[in-house]
Amino acid sequence: ACGAGSSSKAGTLNVGQISDSVAFFPLFIAEKQGFFTDEKLSLGERPRLGTGAKVAAALKSGSIDLGGGVMTDALNLAEIDDQARLTTSLISAYYVDIVVGGSAGKGGGSLEERVLALKGKKIGITGPGSGTEALVTYLFEQAGLDPAKDATLVNLGAVATAAVGALKSGRVDALSFFQPIGQQAEAAGVGSIYISPAAGDVPSLDGDLHGVVFSRQSILDDKADEVAAFQTAIGRALGVIRGDGSRVRDLLGQYLDGTPDAALDKLVPILQKETATTPAVVESQYEVARTFHVQSGLVDAAPSYSTLVPSRFRA
Amino acid sequence: MTAAPVEDTTTGDASTAPAGAVREHVDRSWWDRYGDATVIWSSRLLLLVVVLVLWQVAAGRWVDDTFISRPTDIVARLGDWWRDGTLADNTWITVQEIVLGFVIGAAAGALGGYVLGAARQVYRVLDPFIMALYSIPKVALAPLFIVWIGIGMDMKVLLAAVTVFFLVFLNTAAAVREVDRGLVDAVRLMGGGRREIATKVILPASMAGFLTGLKVSVPYALIGAVIGELVASNRGLGYLINDSAAQFDTAGVFAALVVLSVIAGVLNLLVGLLDKRVNRWKPLD
Amino acid sequence: MTAAPVEDTTTGDASTAPAGAVREHVDRSWWDRYGDATVIWSSRLLLLVVVLVLWQVAAGRWVDDTFISRPTDIVARLGDWWRDGTLADNTWITVQEIVLGFVIGAAAGALGGYVLGAARQVYRVLDPFIMALYSIPKVALAPLFIVWIGIGMDMKVLLAAVTVFFLVFLNTAAAVREVDRGLVDAVRLMGGGRREIATKVILPASMAGFLTGLKVSVPYALIGAVIGELVASNRGLGYLINDSAAQFDTAGVFAALVVLSVIAGVLNLLVGLLDKRVNRWKPLD
Amino acid sequence: MSTLLSTDGLTKRFVKKDSATVALRDFHLEVEEGTFVSVLGRSGCGKSTMLNLLAGLTTPSAGEVRYQGRVLRGPQTDIGYLTQSDTLMPWRDVQRNVEMPMELQGTPAKERTEAARDLIDRVGLAGFEHHYPRELSGGMRRRASLARMLAGRPSTLLMDEPFGALDAQLRHELQVELLRLWSGSEQTVVFVTHDIEEAVLLGDRVVVLGGLGRVIVDRRVDLPRPRNADDLQVDPEYVSIHRELAAALKGAAS
Amino acid sequence: MSTLLSTDGLTKRFVKKDSATVALRDFHLEVEEGTFVSVLGRSGCGKSTMLNLLAGLTTPSAGEVRYQGRVLRGPQTDIGYLTQSDTLMPWRDVQRNVEMPMELQGTPAKERTEAARDLIDRVGLAGFEHHYPRELSGGMRRRASLARMLAGRPSTLLMDEPFGALDAQLRHELQVELLRLWSGSEQTVVFVTHDIEEAVLLGDRVVVLGGLGRVIVDRRVDLPRPRNADDLQVDPEYVSIHRELAAALKGAAS
Ligand SMILES: Nc1ncnc2c1ncn2[C@@H]1O[C@H](COP(=O)(O)OP(=O)(O)OP(=O)(O)O)[C@@H](O)[C@H]1O
Ligand SMILES: Nc1ncnc2c1ncn2[C@@H]1O[C@H](COP(=O)(O)OP(=O)(O)OP(=O)(O)O)[C@@H](O)[C@H]1O
Ligand SMILES: [Mg+2]
Ligand SMILES: [Mg+2]
């Protein structure tokens, strides 16, 4: 229903995304700063779809041309649809944090000790099969625990209010949630970030490709020009993020309107560090993600880099 | 109340003159006319004020205001949205979805109710299937909806319409079952066929049930549309709710809910007017 | 059908003997007794088979089977779940939530309906507030629910109960309004007070409306519980749906929905039995 | 005169679970065209059941009703039936209730209004056109029903105690009105009443039903028309008919 | 004998928007304890309205009803009222309908069942205990209502055309039954009927109402009891009363 057919040069792209997490900050910048317009590209529908399944459905039905999500969603799609293609990298770090209630903070201790301390706790995640669940599963398994028995995973959905609320009211002991929930929780004095892969707490996840944009081959064929334009615009946006810190702080303030200043201040350096250097998909980063997903059992098998990433999107 | 005889009805011109009643003009004071409405509306206003004041006082004092916000913040948020046009844009979209969904769903439900309510056997066969369909949480089928209908306004209208449909359908069908056989027979005796029975008896006699269906489904038109917007939200009040919630902005969530409540109130008022119009013949007390 | 007179009722022993009717015993054949039910059930079965076959044929051929799965896959999935205990565990949890939510919501709704339905003025004052509350999409308030009631079973029961409450309440209140004044007056004449009027007239006379409320709200007990499980949970059928959906396991989603439909069917059947029991006095055709 | 309505082995049984209430058994009646047949019978003997069958409202459990030589399968526009219980549409006022049969027959609105107003006048409800049924007294509702039935211009009238709820004076006036309508037309009337005097005053023929619709008396009334109630009281023929009917009714009880 | 029921300046007005229907205006009536008052009146003259007020079912627009010296504010258990329209509970069978007043008075179940069965017998409904109202004929429903009213053992009976839908024979039997009940007790009866003969046969006093409840005739009936319908026909006193009442009813029309 939504303009999937048009393929003129200065065309329209419908871009769906899971949520308004930090991963999609580059899209916001590209839109705000007019990078898309510069490329004669206009964005049509911009739905927030909440789950990977819905992004996949929207892609398949042609409601959207590109889907923004995490690698988990892309790999899940690849399992059922051999037309799935990865096009853009947005965040090259696993931007999910484990947040615990109170102000205990990281404290000391090795990663394993910290994970063991989570044993028997109630941990909030966005939903089954999500990257937030994957992180808990992965960490627990690395520490020799069984996530199914040694913790209670609770689905809280993707909205911040529910997550922070559940933590604040003590309904869960910890959260495994995407940025900026951790920062928001800290700013609200509700909890503190406990394990943060993006900050290098989990060495095996360093350089992991996580925030991505994916699509389907038929769309890429149909809208080659538009996607190329999209890629260029995102490249410029990524550059902006890695550039002047105060400008980023400004833009982030607009993006996460209503988030406390303290949280924003903390986010800026993290973002600058974890934002992908190039929109092209880097093989090494892809492999980290692939290994992680297979190891944590999130996907049964992940396609190889060459299958999933068309050559013109490779780094 | 002063009463003066105006018209005497005791003079039938035919052979039979009734020894009947007399019609009088009644001078009703302002209070007689509007007293009731005034009491009702002021009670409502009072209640509203009490609730708001309690809320304002409780927020931050007894209850954490990050979860319930406070009325002043909500009003401020509404003001902001009003000024930057967010409110009008998103509300307009949602209102369209709601009204379309409501009208389509109610029309289909009423039609289905009247047709199947009259065809007892067919209804009995279909009943479990209808109930099974009805019992499916629509959110669980969100991907299917997206695949089949996309993420445009159609999808939200359809979600609203589907929920409304079931409620209106079931209420109407139940009301049709309860229609007095004597009245149906009366129309049959006058030579009325199925069509006449439907329009001249079943329809008016089951009006109460149909209206209950409408009243009960008003909120579901809203909920359906909003759920649709939550499923794939890019605009509308559902989007505002989602967006605000994602930003941990409780005032925003409540502001959107306030707008929804107002829409519900207006629709409910319309149904109430219809109710009054249709039930003119019923005793007041 | 052979008929033999069994009891002659024309012999009143008092002064007045009616010239009335005669009661006869009727020997009903198996078909007279169960023919109707047989036809209905076999039609249903037939319809079910047709739908399943069409589905099976369409899946993968005309419609993408990643979105609609296929009956055989669903049955296979149910088999898997049955064997590894997933089915029983999760179903049992959801059933508890549904039944509790339904009973609590229906009881509260009926009580509210009878009380407020009789107190017209109070109802009129409260009506807009009730409708406003009712119109709020409960998912939007999920965070509040989580904070206040937690993520345990209580929350799902409450979500189910709230939805059921409104539907039963509104239907009952509407039915109470429609009760024949003549019958109420009859009880007043016999010396009945408010209590007697409520139990001896209003209750039986508004049974139809109340039952419609129940019937209409059965699905919402399910939907409420499942939505609760989608919002915050780690078990139950809602969780299964969520989990399967996240893994693009459409067969899993549909398998969970099939179980839900069965639960809905059973509840609906129970309401139907109640309906039959209560409406014994009504003409059959 | 030809037979207009006839029944043959008519039986009506109300089945409920394992028992059936037989209201009418093996009932025979022939009504000739253009005649006025009064029916008397004790309460509960099956008079209303019989009329329901004659009107085609209910289907017989056995036997059949023939109307104009054909088996009756359902209600017919040219059979008007004033049922014992009130079936005015509660949401229509008197005027619109009376207009209803004409509405169904497609009479133009203007004509309808006038005809209805005339009928309302005739039954003495002038001034109550815009009252809803619940705002009428019992007798007034009855008269409104009568007006509604007449509005359909049926050629056969079935009436179940039409004047039972009316005062003596009004009853008399409506009897006269009914006879006036009937004598000027070819209408056939089957008139159920509890009033022996009324039955004889109006009928060409009086039928007394016993239990289960058994015909106990079926008697021609050869009194000359127009008949006057006061004069009849002293007419030996009338007195003997009255006595016979009263005895039959009394006898039916034992 | 003391005055049991009295009304003073009783007016009933049904208001609807800007107009009101006045059914009763400035109505005066006194009923002495233990008497049987028959009320006659044309259809629509306000008889049922009057009874509704006397029973405390509706509130007067002006004036008041006094019962046992006190202003009547609502229904009283010791006033039984047989309304003109049928108010049997459709979901109860005859037996349970008749038991209902006793149920409300807290009579033990066993006693209730027996009393109900006896009453059902008396009104000639034996054998129909387990029929629902819709399975009864019009006259049978009326009798069931009568039995229900009597089951409450009221000391004052208000009856609105109780026997109008019954055949002559049954009506006669029930009249006798009613008189038997009444004469053996201190009961007071207000009996609305359309049948002049019935009014005179039963009443100590006959009241004829004109339009708006104006009392046209209020006459003692001094005929000796027990009265016999057949004998009365030739009683000159009866004939003169009958003539007077008929004339009053006729006069009320013009
Ligand atoms: N739906 C029904 N189910 C069972 N029995 C019924 C039904 N309708 C009527 N009857 C029985 O059939 C018999 C005849 O009823 P009908 O109404 O024909 O009597 P009627 O002669 O019209 O009496 P009345 O003069 O009191 O109106 C009664 O005994 C009644 O109980
Ligand atoms: N609810 C009402 N609204 C308006 N008018 C009414 C209402 N109830 C009764 N009336 C009018 O009051 C008058 C008296 O009615 P009522 O029922 O007392 O008559 P009645 O003497 O009992 O007549 P009947 O012998 O026909 O039963 C009638 O003209 C009627 O139209
Ligand atoms: Mg009858
Ligand atoms: Mg009356």
PDB file of C-alpha atoms in Angstrom, chain C residues 7 9-23 179-193 196-197 199-206 278 280-284, chain E residues 55-58 73-77 79-81 83 86-92 97 100-101 103-105 121-129 131-132 134-135 140 143 148 169-170 173-174 177:
ATOM      1  CA  GLU C   7     -53.048 -37.358  32.460  1.00  0.00           C
ATOM      2  CA  THR C   9     -56.308 -32.133  33.460  1.00  0.00           C
ATOM      3  CA  THR C  10     -59.932 -31.318  32.961  1.00  0.00           C
ATOM      4  CA  THR C  11     -60.959 -32.387  36.444  1.00  0.00           C
ATOM      5  CA  GLY C  12     -60.455 -29.509  38.818  1.00  0.00           C
ATOM      6  CA  ASP C  13     -61.846 -30.586  42.152  1.00  0.00           C
ATOM      7  CA  ALA C  14     -63.194 -27.158  43.021  1.00  0.00           C
ATOM      8  CA  SER C  15     -66.331 -25.516  41.816  1.00  0.00           C
ATOM      9  CA  THR C  16     -64.644 -24.315  38.652  1.00  0.00           C
ATOM     10  CA  ALA C  17     -63.538 -27.019  36.301  1.00  0.00           C
ATOM     11  CA  PRO C  18     -61.697 -25.754  33.249  1.00  0.00           C
ATOM     12  CA  ALA C  19     -62.671 -26.995  29.859  1.00  0.00           C
ATOM     13  CA  GLY C  20     -58.974 -27.018  29.249  1.00  0.00           C
ATOM     14  CA  ALA C  21     -56.285 -28.844  27.466  1.00  0.00           C
ATOM     15  CA  VAL C  22     -55.062 -32.363  27.855  1.00  0.00           C
ATOM     16  CA  ARG C  23     -51.539 -33.411  28.612  1.00  0.00           C
ATOM     17  CA  VAL C 179     -36.926  -4.124  32.843  1.00  0.00           C
ATOM     18  CA  ASP C 180     -40.710  -3.955  32.614  1.00  0.00           C
ATOM     19  CA  ARG C 181     -42.037  -1.466  35.170  1.00  0.00           C
ATOM     20  CA  GLY C 182     -45.187  -3.527  35.533  1.00  0.00           C
ATOM     21  CA  LEU C 183     -43.260  -6.447  36.971  1.00  0.00           C
ATOM     22  CA  VAL C 184     -41.376  -4.216  39.377  1.00  0.00           C
ATOM     23  CA  ASP C 185     -44.650  -2.708  40.512  1.00  0.00           C
ATOM     24  CA  ALA C 186     -46.071  -6.170  41.015  1.00  0.00           C
ATOM     25  CA  VAL C 187     -43.322  -6.967  43.489  1.00  0.00           C
ATOM     26  CA  ARG C 188     -43.761  -3.634  45.233  1.00  0.00           C
ATOM     27  CA  LEU C 189     -47.432  -4.490  45.631  1.00  0.00           C
ATOM     28  CA  MET C 190     -46.505  -7.768  47.242  1.00  0.00           C
ATOM     29  CA  GLY C 191     -44.526  -5.835  49.811  1.00  0.00           C
ATOM     30  CA  GLY C 192     -41.115  -6.337  48.257  1.00  0.00           C
ATOM     31  CA  GLY C 193     -38.406  -3.814  49.061  1.00  0.00           C
ATOM     32  CA  GLU C 196     -36.629  -8.240  46.675  1.00  0.00           C
ATOM     33  CA  ILE C 197     -37.115  -6.130  43.578  1.00  0.00           C
ATOM     34  CA  THR C 199     -33.449 -10.417  43.270  1.00  0.00           C
ATOM     35  CA  LYS C 200     -36.942 -11.393  42.183  1.00  0.00           C
ATOM     36  CA  VAL C 201     -37.475  -9.149  39.182  1.00  0.00           C
ATOM     37  CA  ILE C 202     -34.489  -7.177  38.026  1.00  0.00           C
ATOM     38  CA  LEU C 203     -32.150 -10.125  38.180  1.00  0.00           C
ATOM     39  CA  PRO C 204     -34.231 -12.626  36.210  1.00  0.00           C
ATOM     40  CA  ALA C 205     -35.624 -10.014  33.843  1.00  0.00           C
ATOM     41  CA  SER C 206     -32.223  -8.651  32.937  1.00  0.00           C
ATOM     42  CA  VAL C 278     -31.846 -19.503  32.577  1.00  0.00           C
ATOM     43  CA  ARG C 280     -35.954 -22.373  29.948  1.00  0.00           C
ATOM     44  CA  TRP C 281     -39.160 -20.391  30.145  1.00  0.00           C
ATOM     45  CA  LYS C 282     -38.723 -18.778  26.779  1.00  0.00           C
ATOM     46  CA  PRO C 283     -40.350 -20.067  23.598  1.00  0.00           C
ATOM     47  CA  LEU C 284     -37.967 -22.154  21.584  1.00  0.00           C
TER      48      LEU C 284
ATOM     49  CA  ALA E  55     -52.747   1.184  45.666  1.00  0.00           C
ATOM     50  CA  GLY E  56     -49.924   3.617  46.235  1.00  0.00           C
ATOM     51  CA  LEU E  57     -48.251   2.602  42.969  1.00  0.00           C
ATOM     52  CA  THR E  58     -48.160   6.084  41.523  1.00  0.00           C
ATOM     53  CA  ARG E  73     -46.858   6.896  50.499  1.00  0.00           C
ATOM     54  CA  GLY E  74     -46.303   3.639  48.708  1.00  0.00           C
ATOM     55  CA  PRO E  75     -47.681   0.143  48.232  1.00  0.00           C
ATOM     56  CA  GLN E  76     -48.836  -1.700  51.331  1.00  0.00           C
ATOM     57  CA  THR E  77     -48.817  -5.432  51.835  1.00  0.00           C
ATOM     58  CA  ILE E  79     -53.657  -3.829  49.928  1.00  0.00           C
ATOM     59  CA  GLY E  80     -53.909  -6.348  47.141  1.00  0.00           C
ATOM     60  CA  TYR E  81     -54.208  -4.993  43.625  1.00  0.00           C
ATOM     61  CA  THR E  83     -53.972  -4.705  37.775  1.00  0.00           C
ATOM     62  CA  ASP E  86     -50.924  -8.918  33.126  1.00  0.00           C
ATOM     63  CA  THR E  87     -47.913  -8.834  35.456  1.00  0.00           C
ATOM     64  CA  LEU E  88     -47.184 -12.499  36.045  1.00  0.00           C
ATOM     65  CA  MET E  89     -43.462 -13.169  36.095  1.00  0.00           C
ATOM     66  CA  PRO E  90     -42.832 -14.874  32.752  1.00  0.00           C
ATOM     67  CA  TRP E  91     -39.948 -16.918  34.140  1.00  0.00           C
ATOM     68  CA  ARG E  92     -41.992 -18.496  36.910  1.00  0.00           C
ATOM     69  CA  ASN E  97     -46.059 -17.149  40.574  1.00  0.00           C
ATOM     70  CA  MET E 100     -44.530 -15.295  45.209  1.00  0.00           C
ATOM     71  CA  PRO E 101     -46.372 -13.011  47.651  1.00  0.00           C
ATOM     72  CA  GLU E 103     -42.303 -15.944  49.478  1.00  0.00           C
ATOM     73  CA  LEU E 104     -41.917 -12.229  50.061  1.00  0.00           C
ATOM     74  CA  GLN E 105     -43.763 -12.489  53.347  1.00  0.00           C
ATOM     75  CA  ASP E 121     -57.539 -25.202  42.383  1.00  0.00           C
ATOM     76  CA  ARG E 122     -60.061 -22.569  43.325  1.00  0.00           C
ATOM     77  CA  VAL E 123     -59.478 -20.516  40.207  1.00  0.00           C
ATOM     78  CA  GLY E 124     -59.734 -23.671  38.117  1.00  0.00           C
ATOM     79  CA  LEU E 125     -56.133 -23.994  37.092  1.00  0.00           C
ATOM     80  CA  ALA E 126     -55.473 -27.381  38.655  1.00  0.00           C
ATOM     81  CA  GLY E 127     -53.218 -29.320  36.328  1.00  0.00           C
ATOM     82  CA  PHE E 128     -51.553 -26.197  35.005  1.00  0.00           C
ATOM     83  CA  GLU E 129     -49.258 -25.617  37.984  1.00  0.00           C
ATOM     84  CA  HIS E 131     -47.166 -24.074  32.877  1.00  0.00           C
ATOM     85  CA  TYR E 132     -45.386 -20.811  32.301  1.00  0.00           C
ATOM     86  CA  ARG E 134     -47.007 -17.783  27.996  1.00  0.00           C
ATOM     87  CA  GLU E 135     -48.374 -21.313  27.894  1.00  0.00           C
ATOM     88  CA  MET E 140     -56.104 -18.540  32.525  1.00  0.00           C
ATOM     89  CA  ARG E 143     -57.069 -16.324  36.945  1.00  0.00           C
ATOM     90  CA  ARG E 148     -51.500 -14.616  43.176  1.00  0.00           C
ATOM     91  CA  GLN E 169     -70.010 -19.623  33.534  1.00  0.00           C
ATOM     92  CA  LEU E 170     -66.532 -19.183  34.973  1.00  0.00           C
ATOM     93  CA  GLU E 173     -68.321 -19.230  39.624  1.00  0.00           C
ATOM     94  CA  LEU E 174     -65.550 -16.840  40.482  1.00  0.00           C
ATOM     95  CA  GLU E 177     -66.063 -17.595  45.161  1.00  0.00           C
TER      96      GLU E 177
END
